[in-house]
CSV table of C-alpha atoms in Angstrom, one decimal:
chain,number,residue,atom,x,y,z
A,4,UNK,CA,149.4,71.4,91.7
A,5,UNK,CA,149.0,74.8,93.6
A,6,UNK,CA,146.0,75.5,95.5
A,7,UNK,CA,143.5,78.3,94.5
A,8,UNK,CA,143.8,81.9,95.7
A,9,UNK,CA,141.1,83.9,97.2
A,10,UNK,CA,141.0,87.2,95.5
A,11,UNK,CA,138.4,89.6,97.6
A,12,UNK,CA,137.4,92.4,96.2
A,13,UNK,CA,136.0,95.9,98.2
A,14,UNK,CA,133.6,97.6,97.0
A,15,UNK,CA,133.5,101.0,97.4
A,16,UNK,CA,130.0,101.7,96.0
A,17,UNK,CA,128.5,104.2,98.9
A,18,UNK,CA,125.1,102.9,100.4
A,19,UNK,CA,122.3,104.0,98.0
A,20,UNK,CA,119.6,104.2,100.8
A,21,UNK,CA,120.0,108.0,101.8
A,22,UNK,CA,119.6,109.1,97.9
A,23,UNK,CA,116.7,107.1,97.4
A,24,UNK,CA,115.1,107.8,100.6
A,25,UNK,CA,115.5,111.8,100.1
A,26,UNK,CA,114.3,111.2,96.6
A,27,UNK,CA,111.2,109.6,97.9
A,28,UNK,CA,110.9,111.8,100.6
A,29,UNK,CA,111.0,115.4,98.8
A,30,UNK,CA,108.9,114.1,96.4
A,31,UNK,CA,106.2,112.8,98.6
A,32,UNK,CA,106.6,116.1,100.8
A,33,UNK,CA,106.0,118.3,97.6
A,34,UNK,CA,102.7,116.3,96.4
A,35,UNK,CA,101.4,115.6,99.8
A,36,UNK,CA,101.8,119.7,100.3
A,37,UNK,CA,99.4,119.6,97.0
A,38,UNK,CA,97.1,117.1,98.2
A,39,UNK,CA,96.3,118.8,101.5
A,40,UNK,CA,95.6,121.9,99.6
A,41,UNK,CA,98.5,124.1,100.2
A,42,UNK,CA,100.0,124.4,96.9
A,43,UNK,CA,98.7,123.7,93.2
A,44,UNK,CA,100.0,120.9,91.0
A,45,UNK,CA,102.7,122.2,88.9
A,46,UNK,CA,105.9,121.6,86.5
A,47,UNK,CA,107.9,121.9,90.1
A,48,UNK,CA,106.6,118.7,91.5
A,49,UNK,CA,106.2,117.0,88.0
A,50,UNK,CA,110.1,117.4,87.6
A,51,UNK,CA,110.6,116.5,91.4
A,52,UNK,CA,108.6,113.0,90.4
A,53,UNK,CA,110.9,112.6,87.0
A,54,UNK,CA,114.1,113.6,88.4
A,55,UNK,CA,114.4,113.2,92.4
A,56,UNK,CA,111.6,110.9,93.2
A,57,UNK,CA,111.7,108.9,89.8
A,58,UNK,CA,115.4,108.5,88.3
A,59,UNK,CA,117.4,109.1,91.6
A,60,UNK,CA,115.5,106.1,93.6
A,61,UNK,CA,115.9,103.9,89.9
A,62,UNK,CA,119.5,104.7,90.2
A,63,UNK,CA,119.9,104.3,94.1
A,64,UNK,CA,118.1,100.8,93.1
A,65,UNK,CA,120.3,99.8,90.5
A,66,UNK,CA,123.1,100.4,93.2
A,67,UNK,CA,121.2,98.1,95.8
A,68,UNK,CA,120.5,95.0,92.7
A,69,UNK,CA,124.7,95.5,92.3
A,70,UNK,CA,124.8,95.5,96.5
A,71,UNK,CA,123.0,92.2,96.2
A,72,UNK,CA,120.7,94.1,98.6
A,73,UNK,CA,117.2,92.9,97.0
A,74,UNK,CA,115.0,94.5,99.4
A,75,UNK,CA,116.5,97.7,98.8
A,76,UNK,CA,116.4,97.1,94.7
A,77,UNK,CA,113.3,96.3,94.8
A,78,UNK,CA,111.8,99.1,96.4
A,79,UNK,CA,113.7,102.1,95.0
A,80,UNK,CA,114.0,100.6,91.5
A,81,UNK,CA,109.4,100.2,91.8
A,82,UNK,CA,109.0,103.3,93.7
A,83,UNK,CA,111.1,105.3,91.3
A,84,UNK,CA,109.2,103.8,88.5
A,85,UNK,CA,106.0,105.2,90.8
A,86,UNK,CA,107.1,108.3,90.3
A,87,UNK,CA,108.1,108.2,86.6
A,88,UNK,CA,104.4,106.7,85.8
A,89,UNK,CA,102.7,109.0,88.3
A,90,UNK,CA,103.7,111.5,85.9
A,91,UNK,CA,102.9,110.3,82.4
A,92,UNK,CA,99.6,109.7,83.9
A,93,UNK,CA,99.4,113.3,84.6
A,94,UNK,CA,101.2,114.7,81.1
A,95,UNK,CA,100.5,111.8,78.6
A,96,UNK,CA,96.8,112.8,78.2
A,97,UNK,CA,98.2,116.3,77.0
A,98,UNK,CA,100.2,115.1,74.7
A,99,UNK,CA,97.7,113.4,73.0
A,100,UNK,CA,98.8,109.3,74.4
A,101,UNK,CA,95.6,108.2,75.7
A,102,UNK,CA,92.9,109.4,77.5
A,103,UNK,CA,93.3,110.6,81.2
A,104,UNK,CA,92.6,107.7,83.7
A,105,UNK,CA,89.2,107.7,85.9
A,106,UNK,CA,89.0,108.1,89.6
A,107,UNK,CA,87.8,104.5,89.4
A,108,UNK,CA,91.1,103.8,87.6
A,109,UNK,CA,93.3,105.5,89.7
A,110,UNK,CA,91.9,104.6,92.7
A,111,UNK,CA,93.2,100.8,91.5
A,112,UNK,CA,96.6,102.2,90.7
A,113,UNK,CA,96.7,103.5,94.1
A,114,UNK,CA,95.6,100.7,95.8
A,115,UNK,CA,97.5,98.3,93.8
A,116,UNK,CA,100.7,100.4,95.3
A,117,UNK,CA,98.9,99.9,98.7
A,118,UNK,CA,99.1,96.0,98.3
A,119,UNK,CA,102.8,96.3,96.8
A,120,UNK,CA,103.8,98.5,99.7
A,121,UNK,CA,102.1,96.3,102.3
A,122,UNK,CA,104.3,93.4,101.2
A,123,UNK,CA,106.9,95.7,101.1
A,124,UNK,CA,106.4,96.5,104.8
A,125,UNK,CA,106.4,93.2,105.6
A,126,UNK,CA,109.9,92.8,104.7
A,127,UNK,CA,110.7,95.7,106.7
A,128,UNK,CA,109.9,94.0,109.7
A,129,UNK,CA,113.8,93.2,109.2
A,130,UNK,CA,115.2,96.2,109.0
A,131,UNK,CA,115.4,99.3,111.1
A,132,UNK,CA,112.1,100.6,113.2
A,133,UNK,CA,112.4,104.0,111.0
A,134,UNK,CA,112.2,102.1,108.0
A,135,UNK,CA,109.3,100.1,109.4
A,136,UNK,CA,107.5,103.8,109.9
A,137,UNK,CA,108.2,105.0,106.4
A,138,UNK,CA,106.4,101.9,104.8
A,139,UNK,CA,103.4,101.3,107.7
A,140,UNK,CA,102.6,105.4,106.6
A,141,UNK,CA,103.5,105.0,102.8
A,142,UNK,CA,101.1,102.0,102.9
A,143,UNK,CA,98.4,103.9,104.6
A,144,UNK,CA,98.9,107.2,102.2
A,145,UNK,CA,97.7,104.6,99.3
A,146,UNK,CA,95.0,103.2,100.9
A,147,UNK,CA,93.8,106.6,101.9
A,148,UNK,CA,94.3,108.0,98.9
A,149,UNK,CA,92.4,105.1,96.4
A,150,UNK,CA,89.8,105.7,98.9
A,151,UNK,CA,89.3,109.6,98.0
A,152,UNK,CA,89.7,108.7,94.3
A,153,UNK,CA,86.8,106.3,94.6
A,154,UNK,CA,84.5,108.6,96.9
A,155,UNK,CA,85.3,111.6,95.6
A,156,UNK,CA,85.4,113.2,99.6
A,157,UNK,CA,88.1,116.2,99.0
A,158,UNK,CA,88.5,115.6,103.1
A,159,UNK,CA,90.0,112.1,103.0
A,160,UNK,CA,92.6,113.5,100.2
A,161,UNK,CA,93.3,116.7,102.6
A,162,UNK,CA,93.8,113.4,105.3
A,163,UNK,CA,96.1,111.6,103.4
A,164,UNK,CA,97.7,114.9,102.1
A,165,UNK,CA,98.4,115.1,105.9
A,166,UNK,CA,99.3,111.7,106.4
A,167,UNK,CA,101.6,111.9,103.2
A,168,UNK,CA,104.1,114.4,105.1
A,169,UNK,CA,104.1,113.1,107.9
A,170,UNK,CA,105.1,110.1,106.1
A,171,UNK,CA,107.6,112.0,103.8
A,172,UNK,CA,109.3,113.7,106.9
A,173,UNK,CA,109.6,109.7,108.0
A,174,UNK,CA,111.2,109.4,104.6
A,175,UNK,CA,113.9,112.4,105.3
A,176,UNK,CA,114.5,112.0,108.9
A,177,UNK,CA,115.5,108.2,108.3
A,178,UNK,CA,118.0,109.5,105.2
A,179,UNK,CA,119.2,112.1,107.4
A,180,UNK,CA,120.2,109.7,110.0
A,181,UNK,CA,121.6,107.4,107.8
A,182,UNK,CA,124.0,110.0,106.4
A,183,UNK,CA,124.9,111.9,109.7
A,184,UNK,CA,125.7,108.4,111.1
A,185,UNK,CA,127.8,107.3,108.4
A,186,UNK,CA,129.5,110.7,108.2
A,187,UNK,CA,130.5,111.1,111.9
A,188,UNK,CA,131.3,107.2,112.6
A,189,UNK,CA,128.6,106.9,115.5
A,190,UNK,CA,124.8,107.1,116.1
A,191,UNK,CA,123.6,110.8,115.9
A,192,UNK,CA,119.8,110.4,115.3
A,193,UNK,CA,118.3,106.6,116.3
A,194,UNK,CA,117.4,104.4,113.9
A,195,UNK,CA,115.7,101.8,115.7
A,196,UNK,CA,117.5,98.7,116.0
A,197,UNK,CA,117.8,96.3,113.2
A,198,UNK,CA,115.8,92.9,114.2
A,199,UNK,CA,117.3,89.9,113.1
């Protein structure tokens, strides 16, 4: 009787992070830029939440469940589904599919992405200190903005419309850095070091 062979199989699939994180990134950028007052909500960062910050992070997911990377699946396959409900609660009203949500309501929706995200930081505690930035600020951003949907106060949205790019430059600088490492086969911009 022969013994069994071990077959091992590479995978080439790239790293999803960068994609997903630029996704997020952009996306938050462009909608944080609205929240602080700078620019109006429009079609631009409607399509930016569909395609860049919705569908790229569900596909840079979907890499990360087929990684066996569940952290990662997770939270670009929920954050990309963010993004894509973000904006049918902005269009679907207009189309005639419900009514659009309260302050009150969306100040739940925010903050129930607050408690999602805190958990998710939490597991981040693993991982590098730039991705322990990204979720301690995208954690805050909720919080701070359910609390100016339920008070109302235009000066804690212009706050977390602050916060939010700072948060989304987090977002960008930690993709970049994962790329440019990758790319040039050494550390060009820090990370942080992993903890294990």
């Amino acid at each position: 009787m022969s013994q069994p062979t071990e077959i091992y199989v590479h995978d080439p699939t790239a790293n999803p992070a960068p994609l997903g994180l630029m996704g997020f990134g952009l996306t938050t950028l462009l909608l944080n830029i609205h929240n602080a007052g700078y620019i109006e909500l429009s079609s631009m960062i409607l399509a930016m939440g569909i395609f860049y910050g919705g569908l790229a992070q569900v596909i840079a997911g979907a890499i990360d469940f087929r990684k066996g990377n569940e952290f990662g699946a997770t939270a670009f396959t929920s954050y990309g589904l963010f993004w894509l409900s973000l904006v049918a609660l902005v269009v679907f009203p207009g189309w005639g599919m419900g009514d659009e949500p309260s302050a009150r309501a969306m100040g739940w929706y925010l903050f129930s992405w607050g408690v999602f995200t805190a958990i998710m930081l939490v597991g981040s505690l693993r991982t590098t200190r730039a991705l322990q930035l990204v979720f301690l600020g995208l954690a805050t951003l909720f919080f701070l903005l359910a609390i100016a949907e339920w008070s109302g106060d235009a000066t804690v949205l212009k706050i977390a419309g602050w916060e939010g790019i700072v948060t989304a430059l987090l977002a960008v600088y930690t993709a970049t850095a994962q790329i440019w490492n990758d790319v040039y086969g050494r550390r060009m911009l820090p990370l942080g070091p992993m903890r294990t």
